[in-house]
Coordinates of N, CA and C in Angstrom, one line a residue:
X2 N 1.2 -1.2 0.1 CA 0.2 -0.2 0.0 C 0.8 1.3 0.0
X3 N 1.8 1.7 1.2 CA 2.6 2.0 0.7 C 4.1 2.4 -0.6
X4 N 3.8 1.6 -1.2 CA 4.1 2.1 -2.3 C 3.5 2.2 -3.6
X5 N 1.9 2.0 -3.5 CA 1.3 2.6 -4.6 C 1.3 4.0 -3.8
X6 N 1.1 4.5 -3.2 CA 0.8 6.2 -2.2 C 1.8 7.1 -2.9
X7 N 2.9 6.5 -2.8 CA 4.1 7.1 -3.5 C 4.3 7.9 -4.5
X8 N 3.2 6.7 -5.8 CA 3.0 6.6 -7.1 C 2.3 7.9 -7.5
X9 N 1.1 8.4 -6.0 CA 0.0 9.0 -6.2 C 0.7 10.4 -6.2
X10 N -0.2 11.5 -7.1 CA -0.1 13.0 -6.8 C -0.7 13.8 -6.4
X11 N -0.5 14.1 -4.8 CA -1.8 14.1 -3.6 C -2.0 15.6 -4.2
X12 N -0.8 16.1 -4.1 CA -1.1 17.7 -4.2 C -2.7 18.1 -6.1
X13 N -2.2 17.1 -6.5 CA -3.2 16.9 -7.8 C -4.5 16.4 -7.5
X14 N -4.1 15.5 -6.6 CA -5.4 14.6 -6.6 C -7.0 15.7 -5.5
X15 N -6.2 16.2 -4.4 CA -6.6 17.4 -3.8 C -7.3 18.0 -4.3
X16 N -6.9 18.3 -5.7 CA -7.8 19.6 -6.8 C -8.7 19.0 -6.7
X17 N -8.6 18.2 -7.6 CA -9.9 17.0 -8.9 C -9.2 16.1 -8.5
X18 N -9.8 15.2 -7.4 CA -9.4 13.0 -7.4 C -10.0 12.7 -8.9
X19 N -10.4 13.2 -9.6 CA -10.9 12.4 -11.0 C -10.0 12.5 -11.0
X20 N -8.9 13.7 -11.9 CA -8.1 13.6 -12.6 C -7.0 13.2 -12.5
X21 N -6.7 12.1 -11.0 CA -5.8 11.4 -11.0 C -6.0 9.9 -10.5
X22 N -6.3 9.3 -11.3 CA -6.6 7.8 -11.7 C -5.8 6.8 -10.7
X23 N -7.1 6.3 -10.5 CA -6.7 5.5 -9.4 C -6.3 5.8 -7.6
X24 N -6.3 7.2 -7.6 CA -5.8 7.6 -6.6 C -7.2 7.1 -5.1
X25 N -8.2 7.8 -6.1 CA -9.6 7.5 -5.5 C -10.0 6.1 -5.1
X26 N -9.5 5.1 -6.1 CA -9.5 3.7 -5.5 C -9.0 3.4 -4.3
X27 N -7.5 3.7 -4.5 CA -6.4 3.6 -3.4 C -6.9 4.1 -2.2
X28 N -7.6 4.9 -1.9 CA -7.9 6.4 -0.7 C -9.8 5.3 0.1
X29 N -10.8 4.8 -1.4 CA -11.8 3.9 -0.8 C -11.0 2.7 -0.2
X30 N -10.4 2.1 -1.3 CA -9.9 0.4 0.1 C -9.2 1.3 1.4
X31 N -8.8 1.8 1.8 CA -8.0 2.7 3.0 C -8.5 2.6 3.5
X32 N -9.9 3.4 3.5 CA -11.2 4.0 3.8 C -12.2 2.1 4.4
X33 N -12.1 1.8 3.9 CA -13.2 0.1 4.0 C -11.9 -0.6 4.9
X34 N -10.9 -0.4 4.5 CA -10.0 -1.4 6.2 C -9.8 -0.9 7.2
X35 N -9.7 0.4 7.3 CA -10.2 1.0 8.9 C -11.7 1.2 9.0
X36 N -12.8 1.0 8.7 CA -14.5 1.1 8.5 C -14.7 -0.5 9.2
X37 N -13.6 -1.3 8.9 CA -14.2 -3.0 8.6 C -13.6 -3.9 10.1
X38 N -12.1 -3.0 10.0 CA -11.0 -3.6 11.0 C -10.9 -2.7 12.1
X39 N -11.2 -2.6 13.5 CA -10.8 -2.1 14.2 C -9.3 -2.1 14.8
X40 N -8.9 -2.9 14.6 CA -7.2 -3.1 14.7 C -6.5 -2.9 13.5
X41 N -6.8 -2.4 12.8 CA -6.2 -1.3 12.1 C -6.2 -0.4 12.4
X42 N -6.8 0.3 13.4 CA -6.0 1.5 13.3 C -4.3 1.8 14.6
X43 N -4.2 1.0 14.6 CA -2.9 1.2 15.0 C -1.4 1.2 13.8
X44 N -2.0 0.5 12.7 CA -0.8 0.1 11.5 C -1.3 1.5 10.7
X45 N -3.0 2.1 11.3 CA -3.2 3.5 10.5 C -1.7 4.6 10.5
X46 N -2.2 4.7 12.5 CA -1.1 5.5 13.0 C 0.2 4.7 12.5
X47 N 0.7 4.0 12.4 CA 2.2 4.0 12.2 C 2.5 4.4 10.3
X48 N 1.7 4.5 9.6 CA 1.7 5.1 8.3 C 1.9 5.9 8.6
X49 N 1.6 6.6 9.7 CA 1.8 8.7 9.7 C 2.7 8.7 10.0
X50 N 3.9 7.3 10.5 CA 5.3 8.1 11.3 C 6.5 7.7 10.3
X51 N 5.9 7.6 9.1 CA 6.6 6.8 8.1 C 7.4 8.6 7.7
X52 N 8.5 7.9 7.1 CA 9.3 9.4 6.6 C 8.9 10.2 5.2
X53 N 7.8 9.3 4.9 CA 7.6 10.0 3.4 C 6.7 10.8 3.2
X54 N 6.5 12.2 2.4 CA 5.2 13.0 3.4 C 3.9 12.6 2.1
X55 N 4.1 11.8 1.2 CA 2.7 10.8 0.1 C 2.1 10.2 1.1
X56 N 3.1 9.6 1.8 CA 2.2 8.5 2.8 C 1.4 8.9 3.4
X57 N 2.1 9.8 3.8 CA 0.9 10.8 5.5 C -0.2 10.9 4.4
X58 N -0.3 12.0 3.7 CA -0.6 12.9 2.9 C -2.1 11.2 2.6
X59 N -2.1 10.9 1.9 CA -3.1 9.8 1.4 C -3.4 9.0 2.5
X60 N -2.3 8.7 3.9 CA -2.7 8.5 5.0 C -4.0 9.3 5.2
X61 N -4.0 10.4 5.3 CA -5.5 11.4 6.1 C -6.4 11.0 5.2
X62 N -5.4 11.2 4.8 CA -6.9 11.3 3.0 C -8.0 10.2 3.7
X63 N -7.1 9.1 3.5 CA -8.9 8.1 4.2 C -9.5 8.0 5.3
X64 N -8.9 8.6 6.4 CA -9.1 9.1 8.3 C -9.7 9.5 7.7
X65 N -9.7 10.7 6.8 CA -10.6 11.6 7.0 C -11.8 11.9 6.7
X66 N -12.2 10.0 6.1 CA -13.3 10.0 5.6 C -14.4 9.2 6.2
X67 N -13.6 8.7 7.6 CA -14.6 7.9 8.0 C -14.8 9.0 9.5
X68 N -15.5 8.2 10.4 CA -15.8 8.7 11.7 C -15.1 8.4 12.2
X69 N -13.7 7.8 12.6 CA -12.7 7.1 13.6 C -11.6 8.5 13.9
X70 N -12.0 8.2 15.2 CA -10.9 9.6 15.6 C -10.7 9.1 17.3
X71 N -9.7 8.6 17.4 CA -9.0 7.5 17.6 C -7.6 8.3 18.5
X72 N -6.9 8.0 19.5 CA -6.7 8.5 20.3 C -5.0 7.7 19.9
X73 N -5.2 6.8 19.4 CA -3.6 5.9 19.2 C -3.4 6.5 17.4
X74 N -3.9 7.5 16.8 CA -3.4 8.0 16.1 C -2.5 9.4 16.3
X75 N -2.8 9.3 17.6 CA -1.5 11.0 18.5 C -0.1 10.9 18.0
X76 N 0.4 9.6 18.4 CA 2.2 9.4 18.2 C 2.2 9.4 16.7
X77 N 1.6 9.3 16.1 CA 1.1 9.4 14.2 C 1.4 11.0 14.1
X78 N 0.0 11.6 14.6 CA 0.3 13.3 14.6 C 1.4 13.6 14.5
X79 N 1.3 13.8 15.9 CA 2.4 14.6 16.4 C 4.4 14.4 15.4
X80 N 4.4 13.4 14.9 CA 4.9 13.2 14.0 C 5.0 14.4 13.0
X81 N 3.5 13.9 12.1 CA 3.1 14.4 10.8 C 3.2 15.8 11.3
X82 N 2.2 16.4 12.2 CA 2.6 17.8 12.4 C 3.5 19.1 12.2
X83 N 5.1 18.0 12.3 CA 6.6 18.6 12.5 C 6.7 18.3 10.4
X84 N 5.8 18.2 9.1 CA 5.7 17.3 8.1 C 6.1 19.2 8.4
X85 N 7.1 18.9 7.0 CA 7.7 20.7 5.8 C 6.7 21.2 5.1
X86 N 5.9 19.9 4.4 CA 5.2 20.0 3.9 C 3.8 20.5 3.8
X87 N 3.0 22.1 3.9 CA 2.6 22.3 4.4 C 1.1 21.7 5.0
X88 N 0.7 21.8 3.6 CA -0.5 20.6 3.6 C -0.9 19.7 4.6
X89 N 0.0 18.6 4.2 CA -0.2 17.4 5.2 C -0.2 17.9 7.1
X90 N 0.8 18.8 7.7 CA 0.1 19.8 8.4 C -0.6 20.2 8.4
X91 N -1.6 21.1 7.5 CA -2.5 20.9 7.9 C -3.3 20.8 7.8
X92 N -4.1 18.8 7.1 CA -4.9 18.0 7.1 C -4.4 17.0 8.5
X93 N -3.5 17.6 9.0 CA -3.2 16.2 10.3 C -3.8 17.5 11.5
X94 N -3.8 19.1 11.2 CA -3.9 19.6 12.5 C -5.5 19.6 12.2
X95 N -6.3 19.5 11.1 CA -7.7 19.5 11.3 C -7.8 18.2 12.4
X96 N -7.4 16.6 11.4 CA -7.6 15.8 12.6 C -7.5 15.4 14.0
X97 N -6.1 16.2 14.3 CA -5.9 16.7 15.5 C -6.9 17.0 16.6
X98 N -7.4 18.4 15.4 CA -8.3 19.1 16.2 C -10.3 18.3 17.0
X99 N -10.6 17.0 15.9 CA -11.6 16.5 16.3 C -11.7 15.2 17.2
X100 N -9.6 15.1 17.4 CA -10.1 13.9 19.0 C -10.4 14.2 19.9
X101 N -11.4 13.8 20.1 CA -11.9 14.0 21.5 C -11.6 12.8 22.9
X102 N -9.9 13.8 22.5 CA -9.2 12.4 24.0 C -8.6 13.5 24.6
X103 N -8.3 13.9 26.0 CA -7.2 14.9 26.6 C -5.8 14.7 26.2
X104 N -5.8 13.4 26.1 CA -4.1 13.4 25.1 C -3.8 14.0 24.5
X105 N -4.7 14.6 23.8 CA -4.1 15.6 22.6 C -3.9 17.2 23.2
X106 N -4.2 17.4 24.0 CA -3.9 19.1 24.2 C -2.3 19.2 23.8
X107 N -1.3 18.4 24.8 CA 0.0 18.8 24.6 C 0.3 18.5 23.0
X108 N -0.3 17.6 22.8 CA 0.6 18.0 21.0 C -0.3 19.1 20.4
X109 N -1.8 19.3 20.6 CA -2.3 20.9 20.0 C -1.4 22.2 20.5
X110 N -1.2 22.1 22.1 CA -0.4 22.8 22.4 C 1.3 23.6 21.9
X111 N 1.6 22.5 22.0 CA 2.8 22.6 21.0 C 3.1 23.4 19.2
X112 N 1.9 22.6 18.1 CA 1.3 22.6 17.7 C 1.1 24.6 17.7
X113 N 0.5 25.1 18.0 CA -0.1 26.7 18.7 C 1.2 28.3 18.7
X114 N 2.1 26.9 20.0 CA 3.0 27.1 19.9 C 4.5 27.6 19.3
X115 N 4.6 26.6 18.1 CA 5.5 27.2 17.2 C 5.3 26.9 15.6
X116 N 4.2 26.8 15.8 CA 3.8 26.7 13.4 C 3.2 28.5 14.1
X117 N 3.6 28.6 12.6 CA 3.7 30.3 12.1 C 2.2 30.3 10.7
X118 N 2.1 29.2 10.1 CA 0.7 28.9 9.6 C -0.7 29.7 10.4
X119 N -1.1 30.4 10.0 CA -2.4 30.6 10.6 C -3.5 29.8 11.0
X120 N -3.7 28.9 9.8 CA -5.0 28.2 10.0 C -4.8 26.8 10.3
X121 N -2.9 26.3 10.4 CA -3.1 25.4 11.5 C -3.1 25.3 12.9
X122 N -2.7 26.8 12.9 CA -3.0 27.1 14.4 C -4.5 27.3 14.6
X123 N -5.1 27.5 14.4 CA -6.4 27.9 14.5 C -7.0 26.7 14.6
X124 N -7.2 25.6 13.7 CA -7.1 24.2 13.9 C -6.6 23.9 14.9
X125 N -5.7 23.8 15.8 CA -4.6 22.7 16.8 C -5.5 23.6 18.1
X126 N -5.6 25.0 17.5 CA -6.5 26.3 19.0 C -8.1 25.5 19.0
X127 N -8.8 24.5 18.3 CA -9.8 25.0 18.1 C -9.8 23.5 18.7
X128 N -9.4 22.4 18.7 CA -9.0 21.7 19.6 C -8.5 21.7 21.0
X129 N -7.6 22.8 21.9 CA -7.8 23.0 23.0 C -8.8 23.0 22.7
X130 N -9.8 24.2 22.3 CA -11.2 24.6 22.7 C -12.5 23.9 23.3
X131 N -11.9 22.6 22.3 CA -13.1 21.5 22.3 C -12.9 21.6 23.2
X132 N -11.4 20.4 24.2 CA -11.3 20.0 25.7 C -11.3 21.0 26.1
X133 N -11.9 22.4 26.7 CA -12.3 23.6 27.4 C -11.2 23.9 28.5
X134 N -10.0 24.2 26.9 CA -9.2 25.0 27.3 C -8.9 26.7 26.4
X135 N -8.9 26.8 28.3 CA -9.0 28.8 27.3 C -7.8 29.4 26.6
X136 N -6.7 28.9 26.8 CA -5.6 28.9 26.5 C -6.3 28.7 24.5
X137 N -6.8 28.1 23.8 CA -7.3 28.2 22.8 C -8.2 29.4 22.3
X138 N -9.4 29.2 23.4 CA -10.2 30.4 22.8 C -9.8 31.7 23.1
X139 N -8.7 31.7 23.7 CA -7.7 33.1 23.4 C -7.8 33.1 22.3
X140 N -6.7 32.5 22.1 CA -6.4 32.8 20.6 C -7.4 32.8 19.6
X141 N -8.4 32.2 19.6 CA -9.5 32.0 18.4 C -10.4 33.2 17.8
X142 N -10.6 33.5 19.9 CA -11.2 35.2 19.5 C -9.8 35.9 19.8
X143 N -8.8 36.0 19.6 CA -7.9 37.4 19.2 C -7.0 37.6 17.6
X144 N -7.9 35.9 17.0 CA -7.5 35.8 15.4 C -8.8 36.8 14.9
X145 N -10.1 36.9 16.0 CA -11.3 37.6 15.5 C -10.7 39.1 14.8
X146 N -9.7 39.8 14.9 CA -9.3 40.9 14.9 C -7.3 41.0 13.9
X147 N -7.7 39.9 13.2 CA -5.7 39.9 11.9 C -6.6 40.4 10.9
X148 N -5.9 40.8 10.0 CA -5.9 41.4 8.7 C -6.8 41.0 7.7
X149 N -6.4 39.6 8.1 CA -6.8 39.1 6.6 C -8.2 38.3 6.8
X150 N -9.2 38.0 5.8 CA -10.3 37.9 6.0 C -10.7 36.9 6.4
X151 N -9.8 35.5 5.8 CA -10.0 34.0 5.3 C -9.6 33.8 6.9
X152 N -7.9 34.5 7.5 CA -8.2 34.2 8.7 C -8.9 34.4 9.8
X153 N -9.8 35.5 9.3 CA -10.8 36.0 10.4 C -12.2 34.7 10.4
X154 N -12.2 34.8 8.8 CA -13.5 33.5 9.0 C -13.5 32.9 9.5
X155 N -12.0 31.6 9.1 CA -11.3 30.1 9.8 C -11.8 30.5 11.7
X156 N -11.3 31.3 12.8 CA -11.5 32.0 13.8 C -12.8 31.2 13.9
X157 N -13.3 32.6 13.8 CA -15.0 33.0 13.3 C -15.5 31.3 13.6
X158 N -15.8 30.4 13.1 CA -16.2 29.5 12.9 C -15.8 28.2 13.6
X159 N -14.2 28.2 13.3 CA -14.0 27.3 14.3 C -14.5 27.6 16.5
X160 N -14.6 28.7 16.6 CA -15.2 29.3 17.8 C -16.6 28.6 18.3
X161 N -17.6 28.3 16.9 CA -18.9 27.8 17.4 C -18.4 26.1 17.8
X162 N -17.5 25.2 18.4 CA -17.5 24.1 19.2 C -16.4 25.0 20.1
X163 N -16.1 25.5 20.7 CA -15.5 26.3 22.0 C -16.8 26.3 23.0
X164 N -16.6 25.9 24.2 CA -17.3 26.6 24.8 C -17.1 27.5 26.5
X165 N -15.6 27.4 26.6 CA -15.4 28.0 27.5 C -16.0 29.0 27.8
X166 N -16.0 29.7 28.3 CA -16.2 31.2 29.2 C -16.2 32.6 28.5
X167 N -15.9 33.4 27.7 CA -16.1 34.9 27.3 C -16.8 33.9 26.0
X168 N -16.4 33.2 25.0 CA -16.5 32.8 24.0 C -17.8 33.7 23.2
X169 N -18.9 33.4 24.3 CA -20.2 34.0 23.3 C -20.1 35.0 23.6
X170 N -19.6 36.6 24.4 CA -19.3 37.5 24.5 C -18.1 38.0 23.5
X171 N -17.4 37.5 23.7 CA -16.4 37.8 22.4 C -16.5 37.7 21.1
X172 N -17.7 36.8 20.7 CA -18.5 36.0 19.3 C -19.3 38.0 19.4
X173 N -20.3 38.3 20.1 CA -20.6 39.2 19.8 C -20.3 40.6 19.9
X174 N -19.5 40.5 20.0 CA -18.3 41.7 20.2 C -17.5 41.9 19.1
X175 N -16.9 41.0 18.1 CA -16.8 41.0 17.1 C -17.7 41.2 16.0
X176 N -18.7 40.6 16.3 CA -19.5 40.8 15.2 C -20.0 42.0 15.3
X177 N -20.4 43.2 16.1 CA -20.7 44.4 16.0 C -19.5 45.2 15.5
X178 N -18.2 44.9 15.4 CA -16.6 45.8 14.9 C -16.8 45.2 13.2
X179 N -17.0 44.3 13.1 CA -16.7 43.3 12.4 C -17.4 43.7 11.0
X180 N -16.4 43.6 9.2 CA -17.4 44.8 8.6 C -17.4 44.2 7.7
X181 N -16.9 42.9 7.9 CA -16.4 42.3 5.9 C -17.8 40.9 6.1
X182 N -18.6 40.9 5.5 CA -19.9 39.8 5.2 C -19.5 37.9 5.3
X183 N -18.4 37.5 4.7 CA -17.9 36.2 5.0 C -18.0 36.3 6.7
X184 N -17.1 37.4 7.3 CA -16.4 37.0 8.9 C -17.6 37.0 9.2
X185 N -19.2 38.1 9.1 CA -20.1 37.9 9.7 C -21.0 37.0 9.9
X186 N -21.5 36.5 8.9 CA -21.6 35.0 8.5 C -21.0 33.9 9.4
X187 N -19.5 33.8 9.3 CA -19.2 32.5 10.4 C -19.2 33.0 11.9
X188 N -19.3 34.6 12.0 CA -19.9 34.9 13.4 C -21.3 34.3 13.7
X189 N -21.4 34.8 13.0 CA -23.7 34.2 13.2 C -24.0 32.4 13.2
X190 N -22.8 31.7 12.0 CA -22.8 30.1 12.7 C -22.4 30.3 14.0
X191 N -21.8 30.4 14.5 CA -21.0 30.1 15.5 C -21.9 30.4 16.8
X192 N -22.6 31.8 16.7 CA -23.7 32.2 17.4 C -24.5 31.0 17.2
X193 N -25.3 30.9 16.3 CA -26.0 30.0 16.0 C -25.8 28.5 17.0
X194 N -24.9 27.9 16.7 CA -24.4 26.6 17.6 C -24.5 27.0 19.0
X195 N -23.7 28.0 19.1 CA -23.8 28.3 20.9 C -25.8 28.8 21.3
X196 N -26.4 28.9 20.7 CA -27.5 29.9 21.1 C -28.0 28.4 21.1
X197 N -28.5 27.8 20.0 CA -29.5 27.3 20.0 C -30.9 28.2 18.5
X198 N -30.3 29.4 18.7 CA -31.6 30.0 18.4 C -31.3 30.2 16.8
X199 N -33.1 30.1 15.7 CA -32.1 29.7 14.2 C -31.6 31.4 13.7
X200 N -30.8 30.9 13.0 CA -29.4 31.8 12.2 C -30.0 33.1 11.4
X201 N -31.7 33.4 11.6 CA -32.3 34.4 11.0 C -32.6 35.3 12.3
X202 N -33.0 34.5 13.0 CA -33.3 35.2 14.4 C -31.5 36.5 15.0
X203 N -30.4 35.7 14.9 CA -29.7 35.8 15.9 C -29.6 37.0 14.3
X204 N -29.5 36.6 13.2 CA -29.0 37.7 12.2 C -30.3 39.1 12.2
X205 N -31.2 39.0 12.6 CA -32.0 40.3 12.5 C -31.3 41.3 13.9
X206 N -31.2 40.0 15.1 CA -30.9 41.2 16.2 C -29.7 41.6 15.6
X207 N -28.6 41.0 15.3 CA -26.7 41.8 15.2 C -26.8 42.6 14.2
X208 N -27.3 42.5 13.0 CA -27.0 43.0 11.7 C -28.5 43.8 11.2
X209 N -29.4 43.1 11.5 CA -30.8 43.8 10.9 C -31.7 43.4 9.1
X210 N -32.2 42.7 9.7 CA -33.0 42.1 8.4 C -32.7 41.9 7.0
X211 N -31.6 43.2 6.9 CA -31.9 43.9 5.2 C -30.4 42.9 4.3
X212 N -29.5 42.4 6.0 CA -28.2 41.7 5.6 C -28.7 40.4 5.2
X213 N -27.9 40.4 4.0 CA -27.4 39.0 3.5 C -26.5 38.4 3.3
X214 N -26.3 37.2 2.9 CA -24.7 36.3 3.4 C -24.4 35.8 2.4
X215 N -23.6 36.6 1.0 CA -23.5 36.5 0.2 C -21.9 36.5 0.5
X216 N -20.6 36.0 -1.2 CA -18.9 36.2 0.0 C -18.5 36.1 -1.3
X217 N -18.4 37.6 -1.3 CA -17.2 38.3 -1.9 C -15.9 38.0 -1.5
X218 N -14.9 37.5 -3.1 CA -13.6 37.4 -3.1 C -12.6 38.4 -2.7
X219 N -12.1 38.7 -1.4 CA -11.7 40.1 -1.1 C -9.7 39.9 -1.4
X220 N -9.4 40.6 -2.5 CA -8.6 40.4 -3.2 C -7.2 40.0 -2.5
X221 N -6.3 39.4 -3.4 CA -4.9 38.7 -3.4 C -5.4 38.0 -1.7
X222 N -5.8 37.6 -1.3 CA -6.7 36.2 -0.4 C -6.3 35.0 -1.3
X223 N -6.6 34.0 -0.5 CA -6.2 32.6 -0.4 C -7.3 31.7 0.4
X224 N -8.7 31.1 0.4 CA -8.5 30.0 0.9 C -8.3 28.3 1.2
X225 N -8.0 27.6 2.7 CA -7.2 27.5 2.8 C -7.8 26.1 2.3
X226 N -7.1 25.1 1.1 CA -8.4 23.9 0.4 C -9.0 23.4 1.4
X227 N -10.3 22.9 0.2 CA -10.7 21.6 1.4 C -9.9 19.9 1.8
X228 N -9.3 19.9 2.4 CA -8.8 18.5 2.7 C -9.5 17.2 1.6
X229 N -8.6 15.9 0.9 CA -9.0 15.0 0.1 C -8.8 14.2 0.4

């Protein structure tokens, strides 16, 4: 399996898996193995610890398509989050943020402290926030004032899953100051997650009934890709 993963053009697969013949079948095969055999989890964790970024990318692509968020992935993720390939680290941070085990906290905290990429730091901070670690919430709230609109949007969305004290009030305060439509929409999504109230009720309360969630593309910025 590793030899097949070494042959895949993973960046191209991430853009459009139909353009990489056989790659998606390989990923689906890995998904089937992982879904059907819980004993395969350590083996997938070992794949994350290999020295090849291609094997790591392929393994992460398969895990992400399953509901399995097992703490046994953590040693492999710890190494993968040090990978030189930014996209591999981003996918690893996405998976890390979804593992509901407190053993993920020191790994996420290291990423927050050492990683330079804002999107990766946001995912690690989201994981900390889900574990009710206040430093994760503080970092995310701070990102709501970042100059990059996509960074603010990502932080706004991430805060929807964080329930530490002060997050709700921080979202409301940020919404009052935010002028960009796309970030306002992200904050409203998180407020809906926090309150259980209807999205349109929150919109009318905070932004007025005339507001519409269109998504303009700011100049010279780029969103992080959706992982495949």
